[in-house]
Coordinates of C-alpha atoms in Angstrom, one line a residue:
Chain E
X1 CA 79.5 196.3 192.5
X2 CA 81.5 196.1 189.6
X3 CA 85.3 194.9 190.8
X4 CA 88.4 197.0 189.0
X5 CA 90.2 194.8 186.4
X6 CA 93.8 193.7 187.9
X7 CA 96.9 194.5 185.6
X8 CA 99.9 192.9 185.0
X9 CA 102.6 194.7 187.0
X10 CA 105.2 194.0 183.8
X11 CA 105.3 193.4 180.3
X12 CA 108.3 190.4 182.0
X13 CA 105.8 189.2 184.2
X14 CA 102.7 188.7 181.7
X15 CA 105.6 187.0 179.3
X16 CA 107.1 184.7 181.8
X17 CA 103.3 183.7 183.0
X18 CA 102.4 183.1 179.6
X19 CA 105.6 180.8 178.9
X20 CA 105.3 179.0 182.5
X21 CA 101.7 178.7 181.1
X22 CA 102.7 176.5 178.1
X23 CA 106.0 174.9 179.5
X24 CA 103.9 172.1 181.1
X25 CA 104.3 168.5 181.3
X26 CA 103.7 168.1 177.8
X27 CA 107.3 169.5 176.5
X28 CA 109.3 167.4 178.9
X29 CA 107.1 164.0 178.1
X30 CA 105.1 164.2 175.3
X31 CA 107.3 165.9 172.6
X32 CA 110.9 163.5 173.0
X33 CA 108.5 160.8 172.6
X34 CA 105.9 162.4 169.6
X35 CA 109.8 163.7 167.6
X36 CA 111.2 159.7 168.4
X37 CA 107.7 158.5 167.0
X38 CA 107.3 160.7 164.0
X39 CA 110.7 161.0 162.0
X40 CA 113.2 161.9 164.9
X41 CA 114.9 164.5 162.7
X42 CA 112.5 164.7 159.8
X43 CA 109.6 165.3 162.4
X44 CA 110.9 168.7 163.2
X45 CA 110.9 170.3 160.2
X46 CA 106.3 169.8 160.1
X47 CA 106.9 171.1 163.7
X48 CA 109.0 174.1 162.9
X49 CA 106.3 174.4 160.2
X50 CA 103.3 174.2 162.4
X51 CA 105.0 176.5 165.0
X52 CA 105.3 179.1 162.2
X53 CA 102.2 178.7 160.5
X54 CA 99.6 178.1 163.6
X55 CA 101.5 178.4 166.9
X56 CA 102.9 181.7 166.4
X57 CA 99.4 183.0 164.5
X58 CA 97.0 181.9 167.2
X59 CA 99.0 182.3 170.2
X60 CA 99.1 186.6 168.4
X61 CA 95.3 185.5 167.8
X62 CA 94.4 184.9 171.7
X63 CA 96.3 187.9 173.2
X64 CA 95.0 190.1 170.7
X65 CA 91.4 189.3 171.7
X66 CA 91.9 189.1 175.4
X67 CA 93.7 192.7 175.4
X68 CA 91.2 194.1 173.4
X69 CA 87.7 192.5 174.8
X70 CA 89.2 192.8 178.3
X71 CA 88.3 189.8 180.0
X72 CA 87.3 186.0 180.7
X73 CA 87.0 184.0 177.8
X74 CA 83.5 184.2 178.1
X75 CA 83.5 187.7 178.4
X76 CA 85.5 188.3 175.2
X77 CA 83.6 186.1 173.3
X78 CA 80.4 187.8 174.7
X79 CA 81.8 191.1 174.1
X80 CA 82.5 190.0 170.4
X81 CA 79.0 188.5 170.1
X82 CA 76.5 187.2 172.5
X83 CA 75.9 184.0 170.8
X84 CA 79.6 182.7 170.8
X85 CA 80.0 183.3 174.5
X86 CA 79.5 179.6 175.0
X87 CA 82.9 178.5 173.3
X88 CA 84.1 180.6 176.4
X89 CA 82.1 178.7 179.0
X90 CA 83.4 175.5 176.8
X91 CA 86.5 176.2 177.3
X92 CA 86.0 177.1 181.3
X93 CA 84.7 173.6 180.8
X94 CA 87.8 172.3 179.6
X95 CA 90.1 174.2 181.7
X96 CA 88.4 172.9 185.0
X97 CA 88.6 168.8 184.1
X98 CA 91.9 169.1 183.0
X99 CA 93.2 170.8 186.0
X100 CA 91.7 168.1 188.6
X101 CA 93.9 165.7 187.0
X102 CA 96.8 167.7 186.6
X103 CA 97.0 168.5 190.2
X104 CA 97.1 164.9 190.5
X105 CA 100.5 164.1 188.4
X106 CA 101.9 167.2 189.5
X107 CA 101.4 165.2 193.4
X108 CA 103.5 162.4 192.0
X109 CA 105.8 164.5 190.5
X110 CA 105.9 166.0 194.6
X111 CA 106.3 162.1 195.7
X112 CA 108.7 161.6 193.4
X113 CA 110.9 164.3 194.5
X114 CA 111.0 162.4 198.1
X115 CA 111.6 158.8 196.7
X116 CA 114.7 160.1 194.9
X117 CA 116.2 161.4 197.8
X118 CA 116.1 157.4 199.0
X119 CA 115.8 156.3 195.2
X120 CA 112.7 154.5 197.0
X121 CA 111.3 152.7 193.9
X122 CA 114.6 150.1 193.9
X123 CA 115.0 148.1 190.3
X124 CA 111.5 147.2 189.7
X125 CA 110.2 151.3 189.0
X126 CA 106.9 150.1 187.0
X127 CA 105.6 147.5 189.8
X128 CA 106.7 150.7 192.3
X129 CA 104.9 153.1 190.6
X130 CA 101.7 150.8 190.0
X131 CA 101.7 148.8 192.9
X132 CA 103.4 150.0 195.7
X133 CA 103.0 153.9 195.0
X134 CA 99.4 154.3 193.2
X135 CA 98.2 150.3 193.9
X136 CA 96.1 150.4 191.1
X137 CA 93.1 148.0 191.3
X138 CA 93.1 145.1 188.2
X139 CA 90.6 146.6 185.9
X140 CA 88.8 150.0 185.6
X141 CA 84.6 149.6 186.2
X142 CA 82.3 152.0 186.6
X143 CA 80.8 151.2 190.1
X144 CA 83.5 150.6 192.0
X145 CA 86.9 152.4 192.1
X146 CA 87.7 151.6 195.3
X147 CA 89.1 153.2 198.1
X148 CA 91.2 156.1 198.2
X149 CA 95.0 155.9 198.2
X150 CA 95.9 158.1 201.0
X151 CA 100.0 158.4 200.1
X152 CA 98.3 160.0 196.7
X153 CA 96.0 162.3 198.2
X154 CA 98.0 163.8 200.7
X155 CA 100.7 165.4 198.0
X156 CA 97.3 166.4 196.0
X157 CA 96.0 168.4 198.8
X158 CA 99.2 170.1 199.3
X159 CA 99.7 170.8 195.7
X160 CA 96.5 172.5 195.5
X161 CA 97.1 174.2 198.9
X162 CA 100.0 176.2 197.4
X163 CA 98.0 176.7 194.3
X164 CA 95.1 178.7 195.8
X165 CA 97.5 180.2 197.5
X166 CA 98.9 181.4 195.0
X167 CA 96.0 182.6 193.2
X168 CA 94.2 183.9 195.9
X169 CA 96.7 186.6 196.5
X170 CA 95.5 187.5 192.8
X171 CA 97.1 188.3 189.4
X172 CA 100.2 190.6 190.1
X173 CA 101.2 189.3 193.8
X174 CA 100.1 185.8 193.5
X175 CA 101.0 184.8 189.5
X176 CA 103.3 187.0 188.7
X177 CA 105.2 187.4 191.2
X178 CA 105.6 183.3 191.4
X179 CA 106.3 182.9 187.6
X180 CA 109.0 185.8 187.9
X181 CA 110.5 183.4 190.6
X182 CA 110.2 179.8 189.5
X183 CA 110.6 180.0 185.8
X184 CA 114.3 181.4 186.1
X185 CA 114.3 178.3 188.3
X186 CA 113.0 176.2 185.9
X187 CA 115.5 177.2 183.1
X188 CA 118.9 176.9 185.6
X189 CA 117.5 173.3 186.8
X190 CA 116.3 171.8 183.7
X191 CA 119.7 173.2 182.0
X192 CA 121.8 171.3 184.7
X193 CA 120.0 168.1 183.6
X194 CA 120.6 168.4 180.1
X195 CA 124.6 169.4 180.8
X196 CA 124.3 166.2 183.0
X197 CA 122.5 164.4 180.2
X198 CA 124.7 164.9 177.5
X199 CA 127.8 164.8 179.1
X200 CA 126.7 160.6 180.0
X201 CA 128.6 157.3 178.5
X202 CA 126.1 156.7 175.2
X203 CA 124.5 160.2 175.2
X204 CA 125.9 160.9 171.8
X205 CA 123.9 157.8 170.3
X206 CA 120.5 158.9 172.1
X207 CA 120.9 162.5 170.5
X208 CA 121.8 160.4 167.5
X209 CA 118.6 158.9 167.2
X210 CA 116.8 161.9 168.5
X211 CA 118.1 163.8 165.5
X212 CA 118.8 161.4 162.8
X213 CA 116.4 162.3 160.2
X214 CA 114.0 159.5 158.4
X215 CA 112.8 161.5 155.8
X216 CA 111.1 159.0 154.0
X217 CA 108.2 159.4 157.0
X218 CA 107.5 163.1 155.5
X219 CA 105.4 162.0 153.0
X220 CA 102.9 160.4 155.6
X221 CA 100.6 162.9 156.7
X222 CA 100.1 161.3 160.2
X223 CA 103.2 163.0 160.6
X224 CA 102.3 166.6 160.0
X225 CA 99.1 165.7 161.9
X226 CA 101.2 164.9 164.8
X227 CA 103.4 168.0 164.3
X228 CA 100.5 170.1 164.0
X229 CA 98.6 168.5 167.3
X230 CA 101.8 169.1 169.4
X231 CA 102.3 172.5 168.9
X232 CA 98.7 173.0 169.7
X233 CA 98.3 170.9 172.8
X234 CA 101.9 172.7 173.7
X235 CA 101.2 175.9 173.5
X236 CA 97.8 175.5 175.8
X237 CA 95.7 177.2 173.4
X238 CA 91.3 176.9 173.2
X239 CA 91.3 176.7 176.5
X240 CA 91.0 180.5 177.4
X241 CA 94.3 180.8 179.3
X242 CA 96.1 183.0 176.6
X243 CA 93.0 185.1 176.5
X244 CA 92.5 185.5 179.9
X245 CA 96.4 186.1 180.8
X246 CA 96.3 189.2 178.3
X247 CA 93.2 190.6 179.5
X248 CA 95.3 191.8 182.5
X249 CA 97.9 193.8 180.1
X250 CA 98.0 197.4 179.8
X251 CA 95.7 198.8 176.6
X252 CA 98.6 199.8 174.7
X253 CA 101.2 196.1 175.0
X254 CA 102.5 194.8 172.3
X255 CA 100.5 191.2 171.9
X256 CA 102.0 190.5 168.5
X257 CA 106.2 190.5 170.2
X258 CA 105.1 189.0 173.1
X259 CA 103.3 186.1 171.4
X260 CA 106.7 185.2 169.5
X261 CA 108.6 185.2 172.4
X262 CA 106.1 182.9 174.1
X263 CA 105.7 180.4 171.1
X264 CA 109.6 180.3 170.5
X265 CA 110.2 179.8 174.0
X266 CA 108.0 177.2 174.4
X267 CA 109.3 175.0 172.0
X268 CA 113.3 176.2 172.4
X269 CA 111.9 174.3 175.9
X270 CA 110.9 171.2 174.3
X271 CA 114.1 170.5 171.8
X272 CA 116.3 171.1 175.3
X273 CA 113.8 168.6 176.6
X274 CA 114.4 166.1 173.5
X275 CA 117.9 166.9 174.0
X276 CA 117.7 165.5 177.7
X277 CA 115.4 163.2 177.4
X278 CA 117.1 161.0 174.6
X279 CA 121.0 161.9 176.1
X280 CA 120.1 159.7 179.0
X281 CA 117.9 157.1 177.2
X282 CA 121.5 157.0 175.5
X283 CA 122.8 156.5 178.3
X284 CA 120.2 153.9 179.6
X285 CA 121.2 151.6 176.2
X286 CA 124.6 151.4 177.2
X287 CA 124.1 150.5 180.3
X288 CA 121.8 147.8 179.9
X289 CA 122.8 147.0 176.7
X290 CA 119.5 147.2 175.3
X291 CA 118.1 149.0 172.3
X292 CA 116.8 152.7 172.6
X293 CA 113.6 151.8 170.8
X294 CA 113.2 149.3 173.3
X295 CA 113.7 151.9 176.4
X296 CA 112.1 154.9 174.4
X297 CA 108.4 155.7 175.8
X298 CA 106.3 159.0 176.4
X299 CA 103.7 160.4 179.1
X300 CA 103.9 158.8 182.5
X301 CA 105.6 155.9 181.8
X302 CA 108.4 158.0 180.4
X303 CA 108.8 160.2 183.9
X304 CA 107.7 157.7 186.2
X305 CA 109.2 154.2 184.7
X306 CA 112.0 154.9 182.5
X307 CA 113.6 158.3 183.9
X308 CA 113.8 156.0 187.7
X309 CA 115.5 153.4 185.8
X310 CA 118.2 155.6 184.3
X311 CA 118.2 157.8 187.6
X312 CA 119.3 154.5 189.3
X313 CA 122.5 154.2 186.9
X314 CA 124.0 157.5 187.4
X315 CA 126.6 158.3 190.0
X316 CA 125.1 161.0 192.9
X317 CA 121.8 159.9 191.4
X318 CA 120.1 161.2 194.3
X319 CA 120.7 164.8 193.2
X320 CA 119.6 164.2 189.3
X321 CA 116.3 162.6 190.2
X322 CA 115.4 165.6 192.7
X323 CA 116.1 168.0 189.7
X324 CA 114.4 166.2 187.1
X325 CA 111.2 166.0 189.6
X326 CA 111.2 169.6 190.8
X327 CA 111.6 170.6 186.9
X328 CA 108.7 168.1 186.2
X329 CA 107.0 169.9 189.2
X330 CA 107.5 173.2 188.0
X331 CA 106.5 172.9 184.5
X332 CA 103.3 171.7 185.8
X333 CA 102.4 174.1 188.3
X334 CA 103.0 177.4 186.5
X335 CA 100.2 175.3 184.0
X336 CA 98.1 174.6 186.9
X337 CA 97.8 178.3 187.9
X338 CA 96.9 179.0 184.7
X339 CA 93.9 176.8 184.3
X340 CA 92.9 177.7 187.4
X341 CA 92.8 181.6 186.1
X342 CA 90.9 180.9 183.5
X343 CA 87.9 179.5 186.0
X344 CA 88.6 182.2 188.7
X345 CA 87.8 185.0 186.5
X346 CA 85.1 184.1 184.2
X347 CA 83.4 182.4 187.5
X348 CA 83.8 186.0 189.6
X349 CA 83.0 188.0 186.4
X350 CA 79.8 186.4 185.7
X351 CA 78.3 185.8 189.5
X352 CA 80.5 189.0 190.6
X353 CA 82.2 187.0 193.6
X354 CA 85.4 188.7 195.0
X355 CA 88.8 186.8 193.6
X356 CA 88.9 185.5 197.5
X357 CA 85.6 183.9 197.5
X358 CA 85.7 182.7 193.6
X359 CA 89.4 180.9 194.5
X360 CA 87.8 179.1 197.3
X361 CA 84.8 177.7 195.3
X362 CA 86.7 176.7 192.3
X363 CA 89.7 175.5 194.2
X364 CA 87.3 173.5 196.7
X365 CA 85.4 171.9 193.9
X366 CA 88.7 171.1 192.1
X367 CA 90.5 169.3 195.0
X368 CA 87.1 167.6 195.4
X369 CA 87.3 166.2 192.1
X370 CA 91.0 165.6 192.4
X371 CA 90.5 163.1 195.0
X372 CA 88.4 160.4 192.6
X373 CA 92.2 160.3 190.8
X374 CA 93.3 159.4 194.3
X375 CA 91.3 156.1 194.1
X376 CA 92.5 152.7 193.2
X377 CA 90.9 152.8 189.6
X378 CA 92.0 156.6 189.5
X379 CA 94.7 155.8 187.1
X380 CA 91.9 154.1 184.4
X381 CA 89.6 157.3 184.9
X382 CA 92.4 159.9 184.0
X383 CA 93.7 158.1 181.2
X384 CA 90.3 158.2 179.8
X385 CA 89.7 162.0 180.7
X386 CA 92.5 163.1 179.4
X387 CA 92.0 161.4 176.4
X388 CA 88.7 162.3 175.5
X389 CA 89.3 166.0 177.2
X390 CA 92.1 166.8 174.8
X391 CA 90.5 164.9 171.3
X392 CA 87.5 166.7 171.4
X393 CA 87.6 169.4 174.4
X394 CA 90.1 171.5 172.8
X395 CA 89.9 170.4 169.4
X396 CA 86.7 171.4 169.2
X397 CA 87.2 174.7 170.9
X398 CA 89.8 175.7 168.4
X399 CA 87.6 175.0 165.6
X400 CA 84.9 177.2 166.8
X401 CA 86.9 179.7 168.1
X402 CA 88.5 179.9 164.3
X403 CA 85.4 179.8 162.6
X404 CA 83.3 182.0 164.5
X405 CA 85.7 184.7 165.1
X406 CA 87.9 184.9 161.7
X407 CA 84.2 183.7 159.9
X408 CA 81.1 184.4 161.4
X409 CA 82.0 187.7 163.3
X410 CA 84.5 188.8 160.5
X411 CA 86.9 190.2 163.7
X412 CA 90.1 189.3 161.5
X413 CA 90.2 193.6 160.2
X414 CA 89.8 194.7 163.7
X415 CA 91.9 192.3 165.4
X416 CA 94.3 193.3 162.9
X417 CA 94.4 197.0 163.6
X418 CA 94.4 196.6 167.5
X419 CA 97.4 194.7 167.1
X420 CA 99.7 196.7 164.8
X421 CA 98.3 199.6 166.7
X422 CA 100.8 198.6 169.3
X423 CA 103.4 196.5 168.0
X424 CA 106.5 197.2 164.9
X425 CA 105.7 193.3 164.1
X426 CA 102.6 194.0 161.4
X427 CA 100.2 191.3 161.3
X428 CA 99.0 190.9 157.5
X429 CA 97.8 188.6 154.8
X430 CA 100.5 185.8 155.8
X431 CA 99.0 185.5 159.8
X432 CA 95.4 185.8 158.0
X433 CA 96.4 182.7 155.8
X434 CA 97.6 180.9 158.0
X435 CA 94.7 181.0 160.8
X436 CA 91.8 181.5 159.1
X437 CA 92.5 179.0 156.2
X438 CA 96.2 176.6 157.3
X439 CA 94.7 176.2 160.4
X440 CA 90.8 175.2 160.7
X441 CA 91.7 172.8 157.6
X442 CA 94.3 171.2 160.0
X443 CA 92.3 171.5 162.6
X444 CA 89.2 170.0 161.1
X445 CA 91.1 166.7 159.8
X446 CA 93.2 166.2 163.2
X447 CA 89.1 166.0 164.6
X448 CA 87.5 163.9 162.3
X449 CA 90.5 161.3 162.6
X450 CA 90.1 161.8 166.4
X451 CA 86.4 161.3 166.1
X452 CA 86.6 158.3 163.5
X453 CA 89.1 156.4 165.8
X454 CA 87.2 156.4 169.1
X455 CA 83.9 155.9 167.5
X456 CA 85.7 152.7 165.6
X457 CA 87.0 151.2 168.6
X458 CA 87.2 152.2 172.7
X459 CA 89.6 153.8 173.8
X460 CA 92.6 152.2 175.8
X461 CA 90.9 148.9 175.9
X462 CA 88.5 149.5 178.4
X463 CA 85.5 148.1 179.1
X464 CA 82.8 150.1 176.6
X465 CA 80.9 151.6 179.8
X466 CA 83.3 152.4 181.1
X467 CA 84.6 154.6 177.9
X468 CA 81.4 155.4 177.5
X469 CA 80.3 157.4 181.0
X470 CA 84.0 159.2 181.3
X471 CA 84.4 160.1 177.9
X472 CA 81.8 160.7 175.8
X473 CA 79.5 161.0 179.2
X474 CA 82.1 163.3 180.2
X475 CA 82.3 165.4 176.5
X476 CA 78.5 165.6 176.7
X477 CA 78.2 166.7 179.9
X478 CA 80.8 169.8 179.3
X479 CA 78.7 170.3 176.5
X480 CA 75.7 171.4 177.9
X481 CA 77.1 173.0 180.7
X482 CA 78.5 175.2 178.4
X483 CA 75.0 175.7 176.7
X484 CA 73.3 176.3 179.6
X485 CA 75.5 179.1 181.6
X486 CA 75.6 181.8 178.8
X487 CA 71.4 181.9 179.5
X488 CA 72.9 183.7 183.2
X489 CA 72.9 187.5 183.4
X490 CA 76.3 188.8 184.2
X491 CA 76.6 190.4 187.2
X492 CA 79.9 190.9 187.7
X493 CA 80.6 193.0 185.0
X494 CA 79.6 195.6 182.5
X495 CA 79.4 194.0 179.1
X496 CA 79.3 196.7 177.1
X497 CA 83.4 197.7 176.8
X498 CA 82.0 201.3 176.6
X499 CA 80.6 201.5 179.6
X500 CA 83.1 199.8 181.6
X501 CA 85.8 201.8 180.4
X502 CA 84.0 204.9 181.3
X503 CA 83.4 203.5 184.7
X504 CA 86.8 202.5 185.4
X505 CA 88.0 206.3 184.0
X506 CA 85.9 207.3 187.2
Chain J
X6 CA 126.6 161.1 165.6
X7 CA 125.6 161.2 161.6
X8 CA 126.4 164.1 159.4
X9 CA 122.7 164.6 159.1
X10 CA 121.7 164.4 162.9
X11 CA 124.1 167.1 163.6
X12 CA 122.1 169.1 160.7
X13 CA 119.0 168.6 161.7
X14 CA 120.4 169.4 165.6
X15 CA 122.3 172.6 164.3
X16 CA 119.4 173.4 162.5
X17 CA 116.3 173.3 164.9
X18 CA 118.6 174.6 167.8
X19 CA 119.2 178.0 165.3
X20 CA 115.8 178.4 164.3
X21 CA 113.8 178.0 167.5
X22 CA 116.7 179.0 169.9
X23 CA 117.5 181.8 167.2
X24 CA 113.9 182.8 167.2
X25 CA 114.0 183.5 171.1
X26 CA 116.8 185.6 171.2
X27 CA 115.3 187.7 167.7
X28 CA 112.3 188.2 169.0
X29 CA 113.4 189.0 173.1
X30 CA 116.0 191.5 171.6
X31 CA 112.9 193.0 169.9
X32 CA 111.2 193.6 172.9
X33 CA 114.2 195.2 174.5
X34 CA 114.9 197.2 172.0
X35 CA 110.9 198.6 171.1
X36 CA 109.9 198.7 174.7
X37 CA 105.9 198.0 175.5

């Protein structure tokens, strides 16, 4: 028997969940560094341009697709045209892979909340992170990952247990309730972090480094590509998340306005993060006498090596450390929940599993895969998988999604009409030009450029077989999966939207 | 901070945080 579709309890609940999904680790540790490396203040011009051309338009597209076709990503695409279902399973596969290592990074953040209370990392933060905490093996190997590192495995299990408990409770009682609690907490804690950072000695130098525009770099097309890629990754686009979340909206929801709120809030948080991180780096520079150029880092290096060094120098350093890592954890866990929801919605609709069973099956599988990243060679695996799943998985998915929806299956007009029926903000020619012309051209350029880089050089200097198996091999495996699953019958829902509506109205 | 850095900081804050304020205000005024 088909299951009745859940719905958000309120518009605020949906918006907070969507913002929580968009705001993730990348806002805190990727945006400040990408901006700094690409013209600093001048980067903000292509960044804002990318936000208003691609970011908002793409979120608006995904919101209206989800609301109109009312299903998980594969089901929505199936309802557009059955030949498009594979894109949904491609997005399912990407979300599954990303969440398996995302949970591991959150587990590190959880551990670092504890370490902050005693400043357990000492003065050698790099050595502590790689050797004492992760116990990374000297080199990457396809056949030998070393054993499991228990001190990383245990927090991974805790993160998964919490995430699965939230998802188990459903959309309204789980995801919406938790978003309404943790998102305001994240905002308050992060503002405290930023206020503390900007009031430190040397903060102005850091802010000057972050905002001082290098105008000459604006002529470099790579900076424009970096801005589009940042907007794209940061908004959780083309992973099925926004489609799945908006499929739980009531029919008369204003998806366009919601898209504006979500996209601007995500960038607002990124900007706040840039201010906080660079103010803290300015302080570190003043204390250590090293130039900011030598201290600036992104990703794992920023969060688990540079920030602990800064925290060491601060008065009441433990509190500052706890606040920062709690922010990282909250930002990440709301994104993890959304990735999991993509898989749960799709699998339960396809195979007619109850939500609770699906959470246990998908969550159990994801937890098992996560264990691989807690081994001595897990960090290498994480690095390679992250590179390939983002460069090819997400970008390829976005190109397929836009070209098939707007060009092949000609959904521009029906989607615009659907969005405009319930919104004061009209989608028109501007939206069409941004999405159907500007966005695919830029995405294809980014995709081709990544493809060229990855085939002409082995990523990260890893052994070629390691890169081939866990990079290219993984991409091919996901593609095969995405092409096979559409051959199975939908068991949990009526694929005909009209028939489902009639069923629900009985 | 240099003048150009201050201008970029204020400009980006006004556009991005202003964007949040305007779209949220629109949501409050127009419901659904």
